[in-house]
Tab-separated table of C-alpha atoms in Angstrom:
chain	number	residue	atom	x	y	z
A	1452	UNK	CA	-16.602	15.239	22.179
A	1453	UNK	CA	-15.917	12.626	24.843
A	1454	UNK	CA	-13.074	9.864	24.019
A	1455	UNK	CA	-15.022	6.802	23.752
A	1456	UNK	CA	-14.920	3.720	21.820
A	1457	UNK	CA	-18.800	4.775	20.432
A	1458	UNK	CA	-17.392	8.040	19.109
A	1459	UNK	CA	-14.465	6.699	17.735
A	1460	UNK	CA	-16.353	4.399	15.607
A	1461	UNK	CA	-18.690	7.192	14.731
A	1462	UNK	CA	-15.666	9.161	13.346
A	1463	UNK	CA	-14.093	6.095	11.863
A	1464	UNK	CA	-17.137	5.182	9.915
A	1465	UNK	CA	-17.162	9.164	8.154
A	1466	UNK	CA	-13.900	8.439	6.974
A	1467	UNK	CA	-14.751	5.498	5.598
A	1468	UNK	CA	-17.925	6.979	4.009
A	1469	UNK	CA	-15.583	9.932	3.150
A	1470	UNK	CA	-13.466	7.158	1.226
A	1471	UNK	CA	-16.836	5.345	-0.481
A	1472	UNK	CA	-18.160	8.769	-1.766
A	1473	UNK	CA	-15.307	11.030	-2.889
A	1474	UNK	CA	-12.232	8.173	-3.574
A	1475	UNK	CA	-14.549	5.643	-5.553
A	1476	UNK	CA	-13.268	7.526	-9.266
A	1477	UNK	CA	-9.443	6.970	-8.264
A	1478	UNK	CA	-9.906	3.216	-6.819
A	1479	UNK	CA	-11.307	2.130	-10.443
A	1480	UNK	CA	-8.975	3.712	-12.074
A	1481	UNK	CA	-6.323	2.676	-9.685
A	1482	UNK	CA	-7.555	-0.938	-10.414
A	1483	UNK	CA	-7.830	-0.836	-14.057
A	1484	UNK	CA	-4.124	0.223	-13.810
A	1485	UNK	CA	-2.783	-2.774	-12.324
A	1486	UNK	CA	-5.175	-4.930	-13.345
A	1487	UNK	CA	-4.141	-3.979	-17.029
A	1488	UNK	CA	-0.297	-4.928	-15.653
A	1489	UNK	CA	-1.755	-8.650	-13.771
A	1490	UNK	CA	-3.181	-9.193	-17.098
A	1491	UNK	CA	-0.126	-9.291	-19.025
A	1492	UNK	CA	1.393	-11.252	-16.799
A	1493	UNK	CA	2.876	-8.313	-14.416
A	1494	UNK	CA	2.972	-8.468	-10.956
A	1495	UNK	CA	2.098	-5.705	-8.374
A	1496	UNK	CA	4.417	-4.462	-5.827
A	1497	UNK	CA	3.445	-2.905	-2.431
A	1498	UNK	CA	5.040	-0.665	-0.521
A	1499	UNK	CA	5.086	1.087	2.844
A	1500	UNK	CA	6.706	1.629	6.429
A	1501	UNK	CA	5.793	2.293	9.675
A	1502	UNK	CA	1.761	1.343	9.886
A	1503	UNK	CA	1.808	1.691	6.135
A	1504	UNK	CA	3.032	-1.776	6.174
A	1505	UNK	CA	-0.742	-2.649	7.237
A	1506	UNK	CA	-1.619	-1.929	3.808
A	1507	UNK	CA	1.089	-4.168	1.960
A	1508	UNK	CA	-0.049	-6.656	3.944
A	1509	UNK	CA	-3.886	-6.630	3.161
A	1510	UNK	CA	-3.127	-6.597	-0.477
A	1511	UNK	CA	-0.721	-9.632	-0.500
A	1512	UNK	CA	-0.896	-13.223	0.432
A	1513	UNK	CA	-3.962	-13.297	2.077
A	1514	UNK	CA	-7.435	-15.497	1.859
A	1515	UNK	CA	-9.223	-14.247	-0.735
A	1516	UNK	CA	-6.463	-11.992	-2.320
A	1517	UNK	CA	-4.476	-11.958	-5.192
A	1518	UNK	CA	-1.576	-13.988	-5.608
A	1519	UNK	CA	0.323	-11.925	-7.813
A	1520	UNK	CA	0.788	-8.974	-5.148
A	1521	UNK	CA	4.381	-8.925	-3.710
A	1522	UNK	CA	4.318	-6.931	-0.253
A	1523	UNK	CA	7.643	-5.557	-0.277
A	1524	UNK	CA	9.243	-4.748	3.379
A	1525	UNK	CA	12.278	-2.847	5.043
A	1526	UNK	CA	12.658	-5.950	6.810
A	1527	UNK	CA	14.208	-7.823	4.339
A	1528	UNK	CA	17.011	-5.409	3.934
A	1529	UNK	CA	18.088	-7.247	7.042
A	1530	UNK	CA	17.005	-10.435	6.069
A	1531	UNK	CA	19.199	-10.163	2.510
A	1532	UNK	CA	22.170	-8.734	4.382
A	1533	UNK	CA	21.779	-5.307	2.795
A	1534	UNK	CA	21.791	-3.541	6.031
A	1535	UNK	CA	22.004	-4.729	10.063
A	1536	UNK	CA	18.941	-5.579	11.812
A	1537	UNK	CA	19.763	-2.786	14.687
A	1538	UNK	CA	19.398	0.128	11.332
A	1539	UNK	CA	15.735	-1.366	11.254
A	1540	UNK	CA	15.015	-0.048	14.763
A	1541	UNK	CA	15.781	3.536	13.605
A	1542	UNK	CA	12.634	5.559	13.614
A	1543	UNK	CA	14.428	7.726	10.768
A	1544	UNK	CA	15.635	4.635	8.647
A	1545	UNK	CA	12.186	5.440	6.524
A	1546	UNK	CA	13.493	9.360	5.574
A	1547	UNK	CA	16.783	8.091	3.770
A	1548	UNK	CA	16.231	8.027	0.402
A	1549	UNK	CA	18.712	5.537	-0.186
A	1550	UNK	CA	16.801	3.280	1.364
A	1551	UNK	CA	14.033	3.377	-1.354
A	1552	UNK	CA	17.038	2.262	-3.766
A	1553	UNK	CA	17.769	-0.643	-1.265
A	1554	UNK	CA	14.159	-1.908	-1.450
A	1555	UNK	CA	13.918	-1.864	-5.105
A	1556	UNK	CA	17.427	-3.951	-5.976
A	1557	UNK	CA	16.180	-7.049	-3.551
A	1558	UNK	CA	13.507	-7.699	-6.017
A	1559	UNK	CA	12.634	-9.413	-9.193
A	1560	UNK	CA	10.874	-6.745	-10.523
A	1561	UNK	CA	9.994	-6.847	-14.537
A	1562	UNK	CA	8.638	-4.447	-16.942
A	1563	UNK	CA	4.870	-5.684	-16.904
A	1564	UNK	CA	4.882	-5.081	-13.092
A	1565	UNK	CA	3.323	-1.760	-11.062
A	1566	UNK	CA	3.550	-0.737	-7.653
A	1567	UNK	CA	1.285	0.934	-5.190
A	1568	UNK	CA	3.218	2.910	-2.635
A	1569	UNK	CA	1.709	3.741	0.701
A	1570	UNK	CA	2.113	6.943	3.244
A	1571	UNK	CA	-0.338	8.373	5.371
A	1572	UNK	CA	2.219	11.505	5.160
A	1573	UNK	CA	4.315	11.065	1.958
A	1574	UNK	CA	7.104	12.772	2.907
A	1575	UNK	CA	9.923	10.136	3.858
A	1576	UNK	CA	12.825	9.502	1.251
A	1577	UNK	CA	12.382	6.021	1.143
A	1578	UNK	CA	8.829	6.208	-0.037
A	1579	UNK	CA	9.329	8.752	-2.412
A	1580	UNK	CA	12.454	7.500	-3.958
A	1581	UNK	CA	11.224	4.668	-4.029
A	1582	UNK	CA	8.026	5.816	-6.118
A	1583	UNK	CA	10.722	8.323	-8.489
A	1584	UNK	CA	12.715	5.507	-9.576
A	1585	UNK	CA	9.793	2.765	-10.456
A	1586	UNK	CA	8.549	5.935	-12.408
A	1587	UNK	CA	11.535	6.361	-14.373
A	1588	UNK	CA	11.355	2.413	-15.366
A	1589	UNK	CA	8.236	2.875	-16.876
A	1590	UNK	CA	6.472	1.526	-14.046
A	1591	UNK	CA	2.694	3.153	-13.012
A	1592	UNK	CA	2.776	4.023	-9.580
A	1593	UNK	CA	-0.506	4.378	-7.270
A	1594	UNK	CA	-0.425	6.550	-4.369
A	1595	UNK	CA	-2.452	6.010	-0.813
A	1596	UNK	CA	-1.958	8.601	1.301
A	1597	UNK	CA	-3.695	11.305	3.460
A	1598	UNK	CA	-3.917	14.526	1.558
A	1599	UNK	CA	-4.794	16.428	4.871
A	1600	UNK	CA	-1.828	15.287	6.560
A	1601	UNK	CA	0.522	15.710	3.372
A	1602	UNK	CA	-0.680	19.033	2.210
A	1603	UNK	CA	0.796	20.743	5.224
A	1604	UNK	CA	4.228	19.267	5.544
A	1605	UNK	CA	7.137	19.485	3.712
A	1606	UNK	CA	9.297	16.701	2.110
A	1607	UNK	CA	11.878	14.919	2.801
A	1608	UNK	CA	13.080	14.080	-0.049
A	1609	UNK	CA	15.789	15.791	-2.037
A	1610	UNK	CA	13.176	16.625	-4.990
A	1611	UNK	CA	11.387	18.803	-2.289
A	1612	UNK	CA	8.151	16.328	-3.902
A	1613	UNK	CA	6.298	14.480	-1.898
A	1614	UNK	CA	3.985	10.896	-2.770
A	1615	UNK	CA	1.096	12.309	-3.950
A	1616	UNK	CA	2.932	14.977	-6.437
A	1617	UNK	CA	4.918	11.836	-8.546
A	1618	UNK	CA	2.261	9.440	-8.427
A	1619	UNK	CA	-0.205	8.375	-11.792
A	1620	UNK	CA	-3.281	7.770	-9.293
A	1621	UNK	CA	-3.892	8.966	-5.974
A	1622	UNK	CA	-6.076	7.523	-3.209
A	1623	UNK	CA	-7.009	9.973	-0.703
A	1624	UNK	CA	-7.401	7.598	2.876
A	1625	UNK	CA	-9.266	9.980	4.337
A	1626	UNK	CA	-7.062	10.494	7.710
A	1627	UNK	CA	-7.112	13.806	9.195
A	1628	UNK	CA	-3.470	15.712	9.936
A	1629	UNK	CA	-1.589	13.430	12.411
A	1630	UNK	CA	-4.237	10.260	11.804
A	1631	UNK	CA	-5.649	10.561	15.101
A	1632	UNK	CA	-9.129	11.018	15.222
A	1633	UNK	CA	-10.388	12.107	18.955
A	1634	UNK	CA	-9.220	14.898	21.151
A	1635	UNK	CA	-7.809	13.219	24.358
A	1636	UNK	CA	-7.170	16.973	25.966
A	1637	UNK	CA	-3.317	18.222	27.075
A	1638	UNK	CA	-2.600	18.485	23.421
A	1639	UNK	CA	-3.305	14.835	22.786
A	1640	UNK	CA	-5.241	13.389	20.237
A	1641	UNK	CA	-5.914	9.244	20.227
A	1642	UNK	CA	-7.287	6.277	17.500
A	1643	UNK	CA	-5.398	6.669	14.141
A	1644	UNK	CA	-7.947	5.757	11.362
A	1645	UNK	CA	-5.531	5.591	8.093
A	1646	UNK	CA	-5.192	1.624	8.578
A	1647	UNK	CA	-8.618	1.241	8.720
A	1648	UNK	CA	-9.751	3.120	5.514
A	1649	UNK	CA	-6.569	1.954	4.272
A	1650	UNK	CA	-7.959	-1.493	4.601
A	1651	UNK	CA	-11.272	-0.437	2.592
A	1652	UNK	CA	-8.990	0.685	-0.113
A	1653	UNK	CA	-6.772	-2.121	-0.484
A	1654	UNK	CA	-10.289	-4.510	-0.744
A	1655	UNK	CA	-11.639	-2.185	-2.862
A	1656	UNK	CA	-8.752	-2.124	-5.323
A	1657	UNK	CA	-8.490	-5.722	-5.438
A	1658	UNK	CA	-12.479	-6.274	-5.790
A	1659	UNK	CA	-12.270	-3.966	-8.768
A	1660	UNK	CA	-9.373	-5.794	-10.598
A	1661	UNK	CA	-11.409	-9.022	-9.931
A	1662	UNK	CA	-14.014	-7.357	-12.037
A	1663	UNK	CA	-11.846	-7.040	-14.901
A	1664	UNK	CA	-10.168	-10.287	-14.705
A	1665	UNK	CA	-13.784	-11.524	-14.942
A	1666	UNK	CA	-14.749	-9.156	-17.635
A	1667	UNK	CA	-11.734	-10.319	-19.700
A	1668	UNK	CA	-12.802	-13.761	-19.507
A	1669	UNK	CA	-10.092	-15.031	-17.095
A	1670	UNK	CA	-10.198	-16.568	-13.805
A	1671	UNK	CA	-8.750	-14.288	-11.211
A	1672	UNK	CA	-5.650	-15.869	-8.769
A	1673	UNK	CA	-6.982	-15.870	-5.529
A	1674	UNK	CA	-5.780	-17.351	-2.802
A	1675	UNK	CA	-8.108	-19.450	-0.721
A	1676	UNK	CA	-8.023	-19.945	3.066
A	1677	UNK	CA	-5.152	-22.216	4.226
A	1678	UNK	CA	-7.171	-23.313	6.522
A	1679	UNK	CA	-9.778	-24.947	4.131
A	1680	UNK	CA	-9.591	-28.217	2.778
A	1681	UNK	CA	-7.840	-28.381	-0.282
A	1682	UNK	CA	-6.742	-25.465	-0.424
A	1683	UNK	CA	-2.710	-25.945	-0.078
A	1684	UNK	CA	-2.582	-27.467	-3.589
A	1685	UNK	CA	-4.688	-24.521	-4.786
A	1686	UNK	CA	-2.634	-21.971	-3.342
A	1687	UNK	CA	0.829	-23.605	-4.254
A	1688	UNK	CA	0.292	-23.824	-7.861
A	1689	UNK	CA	-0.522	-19.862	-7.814
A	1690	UNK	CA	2.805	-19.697	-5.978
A	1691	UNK	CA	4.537	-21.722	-8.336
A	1692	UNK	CA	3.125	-19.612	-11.183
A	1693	UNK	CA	4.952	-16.270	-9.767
A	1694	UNK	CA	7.646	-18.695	-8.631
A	1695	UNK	CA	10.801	-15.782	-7.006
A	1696	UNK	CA	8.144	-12.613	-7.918
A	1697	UNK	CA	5.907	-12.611	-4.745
């Protein structure tokens, strides 16, 4: 199969359908989850590294997303001082589990709030951890994560578990073992996909939690375009309503 931008989107669009006809089941009941936790005034929390960080930032603080969706970020360990900025150029800062611990004390996180943790191969320590301890809070965790790649490596974490084995919902992205979808020959293989299905995931969530905000009778906190008029006073007052949460 020839490396071409035609075949990758012809491989790209069976994951996707792959997502849309076997992942459908766990994205409701993903949603109805948090949706149960935005009702009562929770907020959800969104978490990954590397690329997974694509995810967070689909779900949070976009046009036409929800405003009570907090992407959290190894960044701001740096930014708040907890660690130097050089640690975040560490390709193995993710595998510390401590790190997961770091990420979770920045916050204002409450009891009414969930979190939806992301790794294509949920393994790392900080993922994990991260996942263990808002479990042991009482917090509902949803996984995204490829269960091809996972399934065949170990973890990293001291628990030997890995995302998709602590998690109360998992969301199978559909990526095949290393993400890459085409062979590029020599050993190589080329186009990771788990960003894109990941993207069809975090839509879907968040269209599904809609439909329950709706079906309770409430008016869902979306954020509108900042670039359409009017929309700045629109999108403050949601800010001002999770005011040091998002």
């Amino acid at each position: 199969m020839p490396v071409s931008a035609e075949t990758f989107f012809a491989e790209a669009l069976k994951a996707v359908e792959f997502v849309r006809t076997t992942q459908m089941e766990n994205i409701r009941r993903a949603a109805g989850i948090l949706a149960d936790r935005l009702l009562r005034g929770g907020v959800v929390h969104v978490f990954g590294t590397g690329h997974s960080r694509a995810f967070a930032m689909e779900m949070a603080g976009r046009a036409g997303g929800l405003a009570p969706v907090h992407a959290m970020a190894l960044e701001d360990l740096a930014l708040r001082g907890v660690r130097p900025a050089g640690d975040l150029e560490d390709p193995t800062l993710e595998r510390d589990p401590e790190v997961g611990r770091q990420v979770l004390r920045l916050y204002d996180i409450r009891p009414e709030d969930a979190f939806v943790v992301v790794s294509n191969s949920g393994r790392n320590g900080s993922t994990v951890e991260l996942a263990l301890t808002a479990k042991r809070h009482g917090h509902p965790v949803v996984a995204v994560t490829s269960m091809q790649h996972t399934t065949r490596v170990t973890s990293r974490h001291p628990s030997g578990k890995r995302l998709f084995e602590v998690a109360d919902v998992v969301i199978d992205n559909g990526a095949p073992f290393g993400d890459a979808l085409l062979d590029a020959g020599d050993g190589l293989r080329v186009c990771s996909v788990s960003s894109i299905t990941g993207a069809f995931v975090a839509q879907g969530i968040t269209a599904e939690i809609v439909r329950r905000y709706r079906e309770a009778g409430k008016v869902p906190p979306v954020f509108i375009s900042a670039n359409v008029d009017g929309a700045d006073e629109h999108n403050e007052q949601l800010r001002q309503a999770y005011a040091g949460r998002i």
